[in-house]
């Protein structure tokens, strides 16, 4: 995964008023933390950040005006409840070669065996540990030929090289269920006289 370069500024004022002003200036307030460093409060360019966050677990190189560059991943993204615009982001500092734990989307491919069976998704994402600069965007699972009663567990997932599970391998991820039989129409009660 390549890194996205964004510009940022250190924040010197705090509170709702300064955060609102930053958003009016097309900036998104955030906090950078990790590796025992003191937290850095920053404002990041909003449009570039919004585009970058379309990629799950994106690796961001923040060029902080007057304070150097930090390699980070977004850890928590807060959005406005109605507008759905980004209102604040917490960033975690990462180093090249360092392992991080992230949630990765599970994507299915193929078709189930004939018979009207249905696929039940029990987990949409799976927690994995991967090198910060090689975080997979998704884990693909083949469901070709699965039949009713078949279950795919976390340990059955084929993970990219260098990636390991960060959860119990016995967690069920997907299962195939048989179609529900329709209940017979209720018999009419009472008799005609």
mmCIF file of C-alpha atoms in Angstrom:
data_model
loop_
_atom_site.group_PDB
_atom_site.id
_atom_site.type_symbol
_atom_site.label_atom_id
_atom_site.label_comp_id
_atom_site.label_asym_id
_atom_site.label_seq_id
_atom_site.Cartn_x
_atom_site.Cartn_y
_atom_site.Cartn_z
ATOM 1 C CA UNK A 1 0.000 0.000 0.000
ATOM 2 C CA UNK A 2 1.423 3.372 -0.944
ATOM 3 C CA UNK A 3 1.282 6.263 1.436
ATOM 4 C CA UNK A 4 -0.779 9.406 0.902
ATOM 5 C CA UNK A 5 0.995 12.704 1.524
ATOM 6 C CA UNK A 6 -1.044 15.454 3.185
ATOM 7 C CA UNK A 7 -0.107 18.824 4.622
ATOM 8 C CA UNK A 8 -0.941 19.778 8.202
ATOM 9 C CA UNK A 9 -0.446 22.630 10.652
ATOM 10 C CA UNK A 10 0.115 22.479 14.391
ATOM 11 C CA UNK A 11 -2.888 23.806 16.329
ATOM 12 C CA UNK A 12 -2.201 26.484 18.883
ATOM 13 C CA UNK A 13 -5.780 27.212 19.923
ATOM 14 C CA UNK A 14 -8.261 24.667 21.218
ATOM 15 C CA UNK A 15 -11.980 24.368 21.891
ATOM 16 C CA UNK A 16 -15.147 24.399 19.832
ATOM 17 C CA UNK A 17 -14.563 27.851 18.414
ATOM 18 C CA UNK A 18 -11.147 27.095 16.975
ATOM 19 C CA UNK A 19 -12.325 23.695 15.667
ATOM 20 C CA UNK A 20 -15.261 25.351 13.893
ATOM 21 C CA UNK A 21 -12.929 27.975 12.411
ATOM 22 C CA UNK A 22 -10.616 25.226 11.149
ATOM 23 C CA UNK A 23 -13.545 23.456 9.465
ATOM 24 C CA UNK A 24 -14.631 26.756 7.848
ATOM 25 C CA UNK A 25 -11.071 27.003 6.491
ATOM 26 C CA UNK A 26 -11.448 23.502 4.933
ATOM 27 C CA UNK A 27 -9.224 21.902 7.591
ATOM 28 C CA UNK A 28 -9.969 18.907 9.826
ATOM 29 C CA UNK A 29 -8.768 19.004 13.461
ATOM 30 C CA UNK A 30 -6.958 15.942 14.746
ATOM 31 C CA UNK A 31 -4.538 14.500 17.292
ATOM 32 C CA UNK A 32 -1.385 12.502 16.579
ATOM 33 C CA UNK A 33 -0.272 10.093 19.326
ATOM 34 C CA UNK A 34 1.795 6.980 19.876
ATOM 35 C CA UNK A 35 5.322 5.719 20.578
ATOM 36 C CA UNK A 36 5.384 7.489 23.937
ATOM 37 C CA UNK A 37 5.425 10.934 22.294
ATOM 38 C CA UNK A 38 3.354 13.826 23.596
ATOM 39 C CA UNK A 39 0.167 14.231 21.558
ATOM 40 C CA UNK A 40 0.365 16.721 18.689
ATOM 41 C CA UNK A 41 -2.776 18.666 17.857
ATOM 42 C CA UNK A 42 -3.015 19.378 14.135
ATOM 43 C CA UNK A 43 -5.283 20.712 11.398
ATOM 44 C CA UNK A 44 -5.130 18.641 8.196
ATOM 45 C CA UNK A 45 -6.269 19.653 4.711
ATOM 46 C CA UNK A 46 -9.882 18.497 4.531
ATOM 47 C CA UNK A 47 -10.387 17.547 0.871
ATOM 48 C CA UNK A 48 -7.219 15.463 0.626
ATOM 49 C CA UNK A 49 -8.030 13.749 3.918
ATOM 50 C CA UNK A 50 -11.545 12.908 2.782
ATOM 51 C CA UNK A 51 -10.180 11.310 -0.400
ATOM 52 C CA UNK A 52 -7.502 9.416 1.547
ATOM 53 C CA UNK A 53 -10.029 7.986 4.027
ATOM 54 C CA UNK A 54 -11.888 6.256 1.200
ATOM 55 C CA UNK A 55 -9.178 3.592 1.487
ATOM 56 C CA UNK A 56 -9.532 1.569 4.699
ATOM 57 C CA UNK A 57 -6.459 1.663 6.979
ATOM 58 C CA UNK A 58 -4.741 4.176 4.700
ATOM 59 C CA UNK A 59 -1.122 5.053 5.474
ATOM 60 C CA UNK A 60 -0.736 8.849 5.637
ATOM 61 C CA UNK A 61 2.460 10.876 5.606
ATOM 62 C CA UNK A 62 1.579 14.147 7.352
ATOM 63 C CA UNK A 63 3.896 17.019 6.437
ATOM 64 C CA UNK A 64 3.446 19.204 9.524
ATOM 65 C CA UNK A 65 4.368 22.815 8.874
ATOM 66 C CA UNK A 66 7.464 23.614 10.954
ATOM 67 C CA UNK A 67 7.456 20.239 12.767
ATOM 68 C CA UNK A 68 8.636 17.650 10.222
ATOM 69 C CA UNK A 69 6.815 14.605 8.864
ATOM 70 C CA UNK A 70 4.899 11.878 10.700
ATOM 71 C CA UNK A 71 3.837 8.523 9.244
ATOM 72 C CA UNK A 72 0.369 7.738 10.656
ATOM 73 C CA UNK A 73 -2.748 5.639 10.211
ATOM 74 C CA UNK A 74 -6.211 6.941 11.143
ATOM 75 C CA UNK A 75 -7.369 5.217 14.329
ATOM 76 C CA UNK A 76 -10.684 6.990 15.003
ATOM 77 C CA UNK A 77 -12.687 9.133 12.584
ATOM 78 C CA UNK A 78 -15.551 11.248 13.896
ATOM 79 C CA UNK A 79 -18.201 12.451 11.464
ATOM 80 C CA UNK A 80 -20.987 14.992 11.741
ATOM 81 C CA UNK A 81 -24.197 12.997 12.416
ATOM 82 C CA UNK A 82 -26.241 14.701 9.673
ATOM 83 C CA UNK A 83 -23.792 16.132 7.153
ATOM 84 C CA UNK A 84 -21.478 13.074 7.379
ATOM 85 C CA UNK A 85 -18.491 15.405 6.977
ATOM 86 C CA UNK A 86 -15.324 14.558 8.922
ATOM 87 C CA UNK A 87 -15.164 16.557 12.144
ATOM 88 C CA UNK A 88 -12.086 15.061 13.893
ATOM 89 C CA UNK A 89 -9.483 12.317 13.376
ATOM 90 C CA UNK A 90 -7.177 10.535 15.832
ATOM 91 C CA UNK A 91 -3.941 9.388 14.162
ATOM 92 C CA UNK A 92 -1.583 6.674 15.398
ATOM 93 C CA UNK A 93 2.143 7.110 14.666
ATOM 94 C CA UNK A 94 3.658 4.091 12.908
ATOM 95 C CA UNK A 95 7.180 3.233 11.854
ATOM 96 C CA UNK A 96 8.208 1.277 8.777
ATOM 97 C CA UNK A 97 8.631 -2.387 9.717
ATOM 98 C CA UNK A 98 6.386 -2.027 12.784
ATOM 99 C CA UNK A 99 3.380 -4.342 13.187
ATOM 100 C CA UNK A 100 -0.062 -2.812 13.787
ATOM 101 C CA UNK A 101 -3.452 -4.366 14.499
ATOM 102 C CA UNK A 102 -6.234 -3.254 12.151
ATOM 103 C CA UNK A 103 -9.663 -4.396 10.988
ATOM 104 C CA UNK A 104 -9.768 -5.534 7.354
ATOM 105 C CA UNK A 105 -12.907 -6.035 5.238
ATOM 106 C CA UNK A 106 -13.948 -9.585 4.305
ATOM 107 C CA UNK A 107 -15.013 -9.938 0.653
ATOM 108 C CA UNK A 108 -16.607 -13.057 -0.859
ATOM 109 C CA UNK A 109 -16.192 -14.431 -4.372
ATOM 110 C CA UNK A 110 -17.876 -17.298 -6.214
ATOM 111 C CA UNK A 111 -21.336 -18.842 -6.032
ATOM 112 C CA UNK A 112 -22.881 -21.199 -3.511
ATOM 113 C CA UNK A 113 -23.893 -24.718 -4.523
ATOM 114 C CA UNK A 114 -27.324 -24.963 -6.147
ATOM 115 C CA UNK A 115 -30.355 -25.413 -3.936
ATOM 116 C CA UNK A 116 -31.391 -21.936 -2.856
ATOM 117 C CA UNK A 117 -29.014 -21.824 0.110
ATOM 118 C CA UNK A 118 -28.216 -18.428 1.633
ATOM 119 C CA UNK A 119 -24.931 -16.999 2.833
ATOM 120 C CA UNK A 120 -25.039 -15.507 6.322
ATOM 121 C CA UNK A 121 -22.267 -13.018 7.075
ATOM 122 C CA UNK A 122 -21.319 -13.187 10.750
ATOM 123 C CA UNK A 123 -18.274 -10.880 10.534
ATOM 124 C CA UNK A 124 -17.874 -8.035 8.003
ATOM 125 C CA UNK A 125 -14.276 -7.396 9.096
ATOM 126 C CA UNK A 126 -11.497 -9.365 10.733
ATOM 127 C CA UNK A 127 -8.732 -8.074 13.023
ATOM 128 C CA UNK A 128 -5.281 -8.813 11.671
ATOM 129 C CA UNK A 129 -1.719 -7.870 12.548
ATOM 130 C CA UNK A 130 0.351 -6.600 9.629
ATOM 131 C CA UNK A 131 3.360 -4.430 8.921
ATOM 132 C CA UNK A 132 2.287 -0.778 8.920
ATOM 133 C CA UNK A 133 3.444 -0.239 5.336
ATOM 134 C CA UNK A 134 1.821 -3.456 4.020
ATOM 135 C CA UNK A 135 -1.706 -3.418 5.450
ATOM 136 C CA UNK A 136 -4.084 -5.421 3.245
ATOM 137 C CA UNK A 137 -7.190 -3.575 2.075
ATOM 138 C CA UNK A 138 -9.350 -6.722 2.190
ATOM 139 C CA UNK A 139 -9.349 -10.490 2.678
ATOM 140 C CA UNK A 140 -11.038 -12.450 -0.108
ATOM 141 C CA UNK A 141 -12.921 -15.677 0.693
ATOM 142 C CA UNK A 142 -14.118 -18.172 -1.922
ATOM 143 C CA UNK A 143 -17.615 -19.473 -1.244
ATOM 144 C CA UNK A 144 -17.759 -21.545 -4.451
ATOM 145 C CA UNK A 145 -19.596 -24.818 -3.944
ATOM 146 C CA UNK A 146 -20.390 -24.351 -0.253
ATOM 147 C CA UNK A 147 -23.550 -26.089 0.904
ATOM 148 C CA UNK A 148 -26.014 -25.691 3.771
ATOM 149 C CA UNK A 149 -24.295 -26.257 7.102
ATOM 150 C CA UNK A 150 -20.822 -25.207 5.883
ATOM 151 C CA UNK A 151 -19.036 -22.617 8.029
ATOM 152 C CA UNK A 152 -15.882 -20.617 7.365
ATOM 153 C CA UNK A 153 -13.864 -19.761 10.473
ATOM 154 C CA UNK A 154 -11.209 -17.071 10.891
ATOM 155 C CA UNK A 155 -8.476 -19.751 10.768
ATOM 156 C CA UNK A 156 -9.742 -20.785 7.292
ATOM 157 C CA UNK A 157 -9.047 -17.343 5.791
ATOM 158 C CA UNK A 158 -6.102 -17.066 3.417
ATOM 159 C CA UNK A 159 -4.172 -14.012 4.609
ATOM 160 C CA UNK A 160 -1.524 -12.142 2.598
ATOM 161 C CA UNK A 161 2.132 -12.894 3.392
ATOM 162 C CA UNK A 162 3.297 -11.216 6.593
ATOM 163 C CA UNK A 163 -0.244 -10.892 7.958
ATOM 164 C CA UNK A 164 -1.512 -12.881 10.955
ATOM 165 C CA UNK A 165 -4.855 -13.152 12.736
ATOM 166 C CA UNK A 166 -5.327 -10.935 15.783
ATOM 167 C CA UNK A 167 -8.441 -12.854 16.913
ATOM 168 C CA UNK A 168 -9.309 -16.406 17.926
ATOM 169 C CA UNK A 169 -9.143 -18.658 14.852
ATOM 170 C CA UNK A 170 -12.350 -20.469 15.847
ATOM 171 C CA UNK A 171 -14.544 -17.384 15.343
ATOM 172 C CA UNK A 172 -17.160 -18.100 12.663
ATOM 173 C CA UNK A 173 -16.970 -15.596 9.811
ATOM 174 C CA UNK A 174 -19.487 -16.920 7.270
ATOM 175 C CA UNK A 175 -22.000 -19.742 7.248
ATOM 176 C CA UNK A 176 -24.335 -21.223 4.680
ATOM 177 C CA UNK A 177 -27.937 -21.804 5.742
ATOM 178 C CA UNK A 178 -30.704 -23.743 4.042
ATOM 179 C CA UNK A 179 -33.718 -21.786 2.842
ATOM 180 C CA UNK A 180 -36.529 -21.558 5.365
ATOM 181 C CA UNK A 181 -39.487 -23.779 4.525
ATOM 182 C CA UNK A 182 -42.723 -21.872 4.145
ATOM 183 C CA UNK A 183 -45.212 -22.554 6.897
ATOM 184 C CA UNK A 184 -48.427 -24.212 5.680
ATOM 185 C CA UNK A 185 -51.423 -21.911 5.562
ATOM 186 C CA UNK A 186 -53.358 -21.992 8.804
ATOM 187 C CA UNK A 187 -56.391 -24.228 8.548
ATOM 188 C CA UNK A 188 -59.694 -22.480 8.809
ATOM 189 C CA UNK A 189 -61.132 -22.799 12.262
ATOM 190 C CA UNK A 190 -64.752 -23.722 12.853
ATOM 191 C CA UNK A 191 -67.201 -25.458 10.556
ATOM 192 C CA UNK A 192 -70.174 -24.260 8.641
ATOM 193 C CA UNK A 193 -73.615 -25.256 9.954
#
